[in-house]
Short mmCIF file of C-alpha atoms in Angstrom, two decimals:
data_model
loop_
_atom_site.label_atom_id
_atom_site.label_comp_id
_atom_site.label_asym_id
_atom_site.label_seq_id
_atom_site.Cartn_x
_atom_site.Cartn_y
_atom_site.Cartn_z
CA MET A 1 0.09 0.14 -0.05
CA SER A 2 1.43 3.41 -1.05
CA HIS A 3 1.48 6.06 1.63
CA PRO A 4 0.96 9.68 0.84
CA PRO A 5 4.11 12.10 0.89
CA GLN A 6 4.91 14.17 3.82
CA SER A 7 3.10 17.47 3.72
CA PRO A 8 5.42 20.64 2.83
CA SER A 9 7.21 22.48 5.25
CA GLY A 10 4.89 25.48 4.99
CA ARG A 11 1.97 23.83 5.90
CA VAL A 12 1.85 25.59 9.45
CA SER A 13 1.12 28.95 7.62
CA ALA A 14 -1.38 27.58 5.20
CA ASP A 15 -3.08 25.95 7.80
CA ALA A 16 -3.38 29.34 9.81
CA ALA A 17 -4.65 30.92 6.81
CA ALA A 18 -7.25 28.30 6.10
CA LEU A 19 -8.23 28.15 9.79
CA PRO A 20 -10.89 31.06 9.74
CA ALA A 21 -12.99 29.13 6.89
CA LEU A 22 -13.59 26.07 9.40
CA ALA A 23 -16.97 25.31 10.44
CA THR A 24 -15.80 25.19 14.09
CA GLU A 25 -14.15 28.69 13.66
CA GLN A 26 -17.26 30.46 12.32
CA ALA A 27 -19.27 33.05 14.44
CA ASN A 28 -22.35 31.37 15.75
CA PRO A 29 -25.52 33.57 15.19
CA ARG A 30 -27.55 31.99 17.81
CA THR A 31 -25.07 33.05 20.48
CA ALA A 32 -24.29 36.53 18.91
CA GLU A 33 -25.30 38.26 21.99
CA LEU A 34 -23.88 36.05 24.53
CA ASP A 35 -22.38 38.62 26.42
CA ARG A 36 -25.78 40.50 26.99
CA MET A 37 -27.23 37.20 28.46
CA SER A 38 -28.22 36.35 31.86
CA PRO A 39 -26.41 33.26 33.51
CA LEU A 40 -29.66 31.24 32.96
CA GLU A 41 -29.85 32.23 29.06
CA ILE A 42 -26.14 31.40 28.93
CA ALA A 43 -26.73 27.94 30.31
CA ARG A 44 -29.79 27.41 27.91
CA ALA A 45 -27.86 28.82 24.75
CA MET A 46 -25.13 26.40 25.49
CA ASN A 47 -27.46 23.71 26.24
CA ALA A 48 -29.24 24.28 23.02
CA GLU A 49 -26.06 24.02 21.05
CA ASP A 50 -25.22 20.86 23.01
CA ALA A 51 -28.09 19.13 21.99
CA ALA A 52 -26.99 18.83 18.30
CA VAL A 53 -23.67 16.92 19.37
CA ALA A 54 -25.39 13.63 19.86
CA GLY A 55 -26.98 13.83 16.09
CA ALA A 56 -23.55 14.87 14.83
CA VAL A 57 -21.99 11.82 16.25
CA ALA A 58 -24.83 9.70 15.04
CA ALA A 59 -24.08 10.34 11.62
CA ALA A 60 -20.74 8.99 12.23
CA LEU A 61 -21.91 5.59 13.89
CA PRO A 62 -20.75 3.25 10.79
CA ARG A 63 -17.41 4.47 10.82
CA ILE A 64 -17.24 4.50 14.72
CA ALA A 65 -18.28 0.73 14.47
CA ALA A 66 -15.62 0.03 11.94
CA ALA A 67 -13.19 1.40 14.27
CA ILE A 68 -14.30 -0.23 17.19
CA GLU A 69 -14.05 -3.81 15.38
CA ALA A 70 -10.60 -2.85 14.32
CA ILE A 71 -9.40 -1.76 17.40
CA ALA A 72 -10.59 -4.75 19.30
CA ALA A 73 -8.96 -6.81 16.65
CA ARG A 74 -5.69 -5.40 17.43
CA LEU A 75 -5.97 -5.45 21.16
CA ARG A 76 -7.05 -9.25 21.01
CA GLU A 77 -3.78 -10.13 19.10
CA GLY A 78 -1.89 -8.22 21.99
CA GLY A 79 -1.51 -4.82 20.11
CA ARG A 80 -2.31 -1.46 21.62
CA LEU A 81 -4.59 1.39 21.37
CA ILE A 82 -2.53 4.81 21.10
CA TYR A 83 -4.21 8.16 21.23
CA ALA A 84 -2.49 11.17 19.95
CA GLY A 85 -3.47 14.73 19.97
CA ALA A 86 -2.85 18.22 21.29
CA GLY A 87 -4.75 20.95 23.48
CA THR A 88 -8.22 19.46 24.45
CA SER A 89 -8.05 16.84 22.00
CA GLY A 90 -5.02 15.33 23.43
CA ARG A 91 -6.06 15.55 27.10
CA LEU A 92 -9.39 14.02 26.11
CA GLY A 93 -7.15 11.15 24.68
CA ALA A 94 -5.16 10.88 27.67
CA LEU A 95 -8.37 10.86 30.25
CA ASP A 96 -9.66 7.99 28.16
CA ALA A 97 -6.45 6.07 28.43
CA LEU A 98 -6.19 6.60 32.08
CA GLU A 99 -9.50 5.48 32.62
CA CYS A 100 -9.47 2.13 30.98
CA PRO A 101 -7.13 0.40 33.32
CA PRO A 102 -9.39 0.48 36.35
CA THR A 103 -12.66 0.21 34.22
CA PHE A 104 -11.79 -2.78 32.43
CA GLY A 105 -8.85 -4.38 34.11
CA ILE A 106 -6.59 -4.11 31.10
CA ALA A 107 -2.82 -3.31 31.53
CA PRO A 108 -1.78 0.20 31.53
CA ASP A 109 0.58 -0.20 28.70
CA ARG A 110 -2.20 -1.41 26.56
CA VAL A 111 -3.83 1.92 26.01
CA VAL A 112 -1.77 4.89 25.97
CA ALA A 113 -1.77 8.47 24.98
CA CYS A 114 0.58 10.94 23.51
CA VAL A 115 -0.13 14.56 24.26
CA ALA A 116 1.49 17.62 22.53
CA GLY A 117 3.75 19.11 25.28
CA GLY A 118 4.13 15.89 27.34
CA GLY A 119 1.85 14.77 30.12
CA LEU A 120 -1.62 16.14 30.23
CA ALA A 121 -0.19 19.42 29.16
CA THR A 122 -2.21 21.18 31.88
CA GLU A 123 0.12 24.01 33.56
CA SER A 124 2.65 25.41 30.91
CA VAL A 125 1.25 27.88 28.37
CA ALA A 126 4.25 26.79 26.22
CA THR A 127 2.77 23.51 26.00
CA GLU A 128 -0.16 24.88 23.63
CA GLU A 129 2.47 25.96 21.13
CA ALA A 130 3.60 22.35 20.91
CA GLU A 131 0.45 21.54 18.59
CA ASP A 132 2.48 23.34 15.89
CA ASP A 133 5.05 20.90 16.05
CA GLU A 134 4.54 18.00 13.55
CA GLU A 135 8.00 16.57 14.20
CA ALA A 136 7.23 16.26 17.91
CA GLY A 137 3.94 14.28 16.80
CA ARG A 138 6.28 11.88 14.67
CA ALA A 139 8.70 11.58 17.55
CA ASP A 140 6.22 10.74 20.30
CA LEU A 141 4.67 7.87 18.05
CA ALA A 142 8.11 6.80 17.26
CA ARG A 143 8.95 6.76 21.20
CA VAL A 144 5.92 4.45 22.03
CA GLY A 145 6.79 2.34 19.17
CA ALA A 146 3.66 2.17 17.17
CA GLY A 147 3.69 -0.56 14.53
CA PRO A 148 1.80 -2.79 12.44
CA GLY A 149 -0.18 -4.47 15.58
CA ASP A 150 -1.38 -1.03 16.93
CA ALA A 151 -4.38 1.13 16.54
CA VAL A 152 -3.61 4.86 16.56
CA VAL A 153 -6.18 7.37 17.09
CA ALA A 154 -5.31 11.01 15.82
CA ILE A 155 -7.46 13.55 17.33
CA THR A 156 -7.89 16.94 16.24
CA ALA A 157 -10.93 19.24 16.06
CA SER A 158 -9.78 21.20 12.98
CA GLY A 159 -8.52 18.22 11.29
CA ARG A 160 -5.14 19.80 10.42
CA THR A 161 -3.18 20.32 13.69
CA PRO A 162 0.46 19.52 12.75
CA TYR A 163 1.29 17.59 15.87
CA ALA A 164 -1.62 15.21 14.87
CA LEU A 165 -0.82 15.01 11.54
CA GLY A 166 2.78 14.09 12.32
CA ALA A 167 1.72 11.48 14.74
CA ALA A 168 -0.65 9.86 12.17
CA ALA A 169 1.82 10.05 9.31
CA GLN A 170 4.45 8.30 11.43
CA ALA A 171 2.04 5.69 12.45
CA ARG A 172 0.78 5.05 8.95
CA GLU A 173 4.57 4.67 7.84
CA GLN A 174 5.05 1.92 10.48
CA GLY A 175 2.15 0.03 9.43
CA ALA A 176 -0.20 0.84 12.17
CA LEU A 177 -4.01 1.25 11.88
CA VAL A 178 -4.76 5.04 11.74
CA ILE A 179 -8.13 6.25 12.87
CA GLY A 180 -8.68 9.96 12.52
CA LEU A 181 -11.12 11.91 14.74
CA ALA A 182 -11.89 15.42 13.59
CA CYS A 183 -15.16 17.74 13.46
CA THR A 184 -14.67 19.35 10.27
CA GLN A 185 -15.50 18.14 6.59
CA ASP A 186 -12.79 16.77 4.40
CA PRO A 187 -9.85 17.54 6.60
CA PRO A 188 -6.00 16.99 5.50
CA LEU A 189 -6.09 14.20 8.20
CA ALA A 190 -8.03 12.16 5.77
CA THR A 191 -5.35 11.37 3.65
CA LEU A 192 -3.28 9.89 6.48
CA CYS A 193 -6.30 7.54 7.85
CA ASP A 194 -7.54 4.19 7.20
CA ILE A 195 -10.91 5.07 9.02
CA LEU A 196 -11.91 8.63 9.41
CA ILE A 197 -14.58 9.78 11.79
CA THR A 198 -16.06 13.31 11.62
CA PRO A 199 -18.91 14.33 13.89
CA LEU A 200 -19.88 17.86 12.33
CA VAL A 201 -21.06 19.99 15.34
CA GLY A 202 -20.95 23.31 13.48
CA PRO A 203 -19.71 26.69 15.05
CA GLU A 204 -19.27 26.83 18.73
CA ALA A 205 -21.16 28.92 21.17
CA ILE A 206 -17.77 30.87 21.51
CA ALA A 207 -16.19 31.06 18.08
CA GLY A 208 -13.24 28.70 17.80
CA SER A 209 -13.75 27.19 21.42
CA THR A 210 -13.49 23.78 20.29
CA ARG A 211 -13.49 22.48 23.87
CA LEU A 212 -17.23 22.92 23.80
CA LYS A 213 -19.13 21.13 21.19
CA ALA A 214 -16.05 19.64 19.23
CA GLY A 215 -14.50 18.49 22.59
CA THR A 216 -18.15 16.83 23.58
CA ALA A 217 -18.32 14.87 20.27
CA GLN A 218 -14.75 13.96 20.66
CA LYS A 219 -15.55 12.60 24.16
CA MET A 220 -18.57 10.65 23.26
CA VAL A 221 -16.74 8.85 20.13
CA LEU A 222 -13.62 8.12 22.40
CA ASN A 223 -15.97 6.69 25.07
CA MET A 224 -17.47 4.47 22.34
CA LEU A 225 -14.22 3.30 20.71
CA SER A 226 -12.59 2.19 24.10
CA THR A 227 -15.78 0.97 25.55
CA GLY A 228 -16.93 -0.88 22.50
CA ALA A 229 -13.59 -2.58 21.89
CA MET A 230 -13.37 -3.78 25.61
CA VAL A 231 -16.91 -5.18 25.38
CA LEU A 232 -15.90 -7.11 22.05
CA LEU A 233 -12.93 -8.38 23.98
CA GLY A 234 -15.35 -9.77 26.68
CA LYS A 235 -14.72 -7.19 29.38
CA THR A 236 -18.07 -6.86 30.53
CA TYR A 237 -20.98 -9.60 31.08
CA GLY A 238 -24.02 -8.04 29.82
CA ASN A 239 -23.39 -4.46 30.96
CA LEU A 240 -21.55 -5.20 33.97
CA MET A 241 -17.76 -4.44 34.45
CA VAL A 242 -16.52 -7.94 35.11
CA ASP A 243 -13.07 -6.87 34.91
CA VAL A 244 -13.15 -3.91 37.21
CA ARG A 245 -9.91 -3.27 39.27
CA ALA A 246 -11.21 -3.11 42.98
CA THR A 247 -8.36 -0.85 43.96
CA ASN A 248 -10.44 1.20 46.68
CA ASP A 249 -13.38 1.02 48.49
CA LYS A 250 -15.71 2.25 46.16
CA LEU A 251 -14.53 -0.08 43.55
CA ARG A 252 -14.78 -2.88 45.97
CA ALA A 253 -18.22 -2.29 46.54
CA ARG A 254 -18.91 -2.20 42.93
CA ALA A 255 -17.07 -5.59 42.64
CA ILE A 256 -19.27 -7.20 45.08
CA SER A 257 -22.53 -5.65 43.72
CA ILE A 258 -21.53 -7.05 40.13
CA VAL A 259 -20.97 -10.42 41.37
CA ALA A 260 -24.27 -10.31 43.46
CA ARG A 261 -26.20 -9.07 40.79
CA ALA A 262 -24.73 -11.50 38.08
CA ALA A 263 -24.86 -14.47 40.11
CA GLY A 264 -28.00 -13.81 42.14
CA LEU A 265 -26.32 -13.67 45.36
CA GLU A 266 -26.57 -11.77 48.67
CA ARG A 267 -23.94 -9.11 49.27
CA GLU A 268 -22.59 -11.36 51.95
CA ALA A 269 -22.07 -14.40 49.88
CA ALA A 270 -21.08 -12.32 47.01
CA ALA A 271 -18.16 -10.78 48.97
CA ALA A 272 -17.35 -14.11 50.32
CA LEU A 273 -17.16 -15.76 47.19
CA LEU A 274 -15.25 -12.80 45.47
CA GLU A 275 -12.38 -12.95 48.13
CA ASP A 276 -12.24 -16.92 47.41
CA CYS A 277 -11.69 -15.87 43.66
CA GLY A 278 -8.84 -13.22 44.63
CA GLY A 279 -10.95 -10.38 43.78
CA GLU A 280 -11.53 -11.63 40.36
CA ALA A 281 -15.24 -10.55 39.62
CA ARG A 282 -15.30 -12.64 36.28
CA VAL A 283 -14.12 -15.83 38.05
CA ALA A 284 -16.67 -15.28 40.84
CA ILE A 285 -19.62 -15.11 38.24
CA VAL A 286 -18.35 -18.20 36.49
CA ALA A 287 -17.82 -20.14 39.72
CA ALA A 288 -21.24 -19.21 40.95
CA ARG A 289 -23.30 -19.62 37.91
CA ALA A 290 -21.79 -22.82 36.71
CA GLY A 291 -21.29 -24.25 40.16
CA VAL A 292 -17.64 -24.72 40.02
CA SER A 293 -14.53 -24.04 42.01
CA PRO A 294 -12.64 -20.87 41.35
CA GLU A 295 -9.79 -23.14 39.84
CA GLN A 296 -12.36 -24.74 37.39
CA ALA A 297 -13.79 -21.22 36.62
CA ARG A 298 -10.60 -20.04 35.84
CA SER A 299 -9.82 -22.96 33.25
CA ARG A 300 -13.34 -22.25 31.72
CA LEU A 301 -12.70 -18.49 31.30
CA ALA A 302 -9.17 -19.51 29.63
CA ALA A 303 -10.69 -21.86 27.27
CA ALA A 304 -13.23 -19.34 26.52
CA GLY A 305 -10.57 -16.30 25.81
CA GLY A 306 -11.66 -14.65 29.02
CA GLN A 307 -15.35 -14.11 28.04
CA VAL A 308 -17.83 -14.77 30.79
CA ARG A 309 -20.80 -15.48 28.73
CA ALA A 310 -18.87 -17.88 26.39
CA ALA A 311 -17.50 -19.68 29.63
CA LEU A 312 -20.63 -20.29 30.98
CA GLU A 313 -21.95 -21.67 27.66
CA ARG A 314 -18.99 -24.26 27.51
CA VAL A 315 -19.82 -27.92 28.25
CA PRO A 316 -17.60 -29.04 31.20
#
C-alpha cells in the first residue's frame, strides 16, 4: 500500500490561513448576544448547542463501529490502542487512556496517549505551542513504538493540527492502523487515515472554542471506541464491568455488587465468593453460575478467551 507524501514544510502557515474558514471557527448567530445574556440564558443557549452533538455523532456511527471492530482485533492479538493529539483533543485522549485500566482491568501499557507538550499539558502555556510541531508528533509515536499491531487514533478538532498529522503520518509509515477523529469536513487528516470519523458539530457557542461542542463530540466518540472494543474483548457480562479493578473502597463495593447481581447472590455471599476468587469478579461469576470451583472457573474462562458468557455456555 502506498503512503501519501509528507506535507510540505509550509503547512503551518497555510493552515493558519485556512483556519478561519472552518465550520468550528465561524461565529455562531445563535449566540451572537452571549455577553448580553443572563446566567440562565447563557446556560440555555449552550445547552441548545450541545443538543446537536449527539446527532452529529450519530451520523458517524458506521465509521465508529468499523473503528471499534478494528481496535478490538488489534488488542485481541496483543496490540495497543494509542491516542495522539494536542490541547483539548490530546487531553481527552489521555483521560480515556487513564480510565481504561481501572474500568476494564486492562494493563496500563495497552491503552496509551501521546499529548503535545508531554503529560496532560495542563500547566505550561508553552505546551499549547507544541501543537504546531509536526516532528514532535512523529517523535512521540516513534518513542512509544507504534507499529503494525497497534491502532492509533489521531484526534484534532480542526483535522489539521500539525502534531496530530505528524503522529498519524508516523503511525501510517510504521504500518499501524490509523483512525482519525476530527470535527470538520474533508480535513487534511483524511489522507493519512484508514478510518476517518467526523462528527460535524458546526460553530461553537464561543467562536473557535473547540473544547465545547467539538470536545464533547470527541469525548463521546472516544467513549464508544474504548468501551466498544472492551465489550468485544469480553470485558463485560451484559452491561456489568466484570474486569473492574477493585483498588479502593468504592470499586470493591462495586465489584461485590456486580458479582451479587450477575450470580443472584446476597451481598455477603458475593463478598465471600469474591475473596475466595482473589478479587476477580469474572471468576466469581462463572464459579457461582456454573457451580464450579474458582480453579475450574479460571480454566473455563481461559478456554473461552476470557469471556464470561462463553465460559458459562461451555460444556465442561
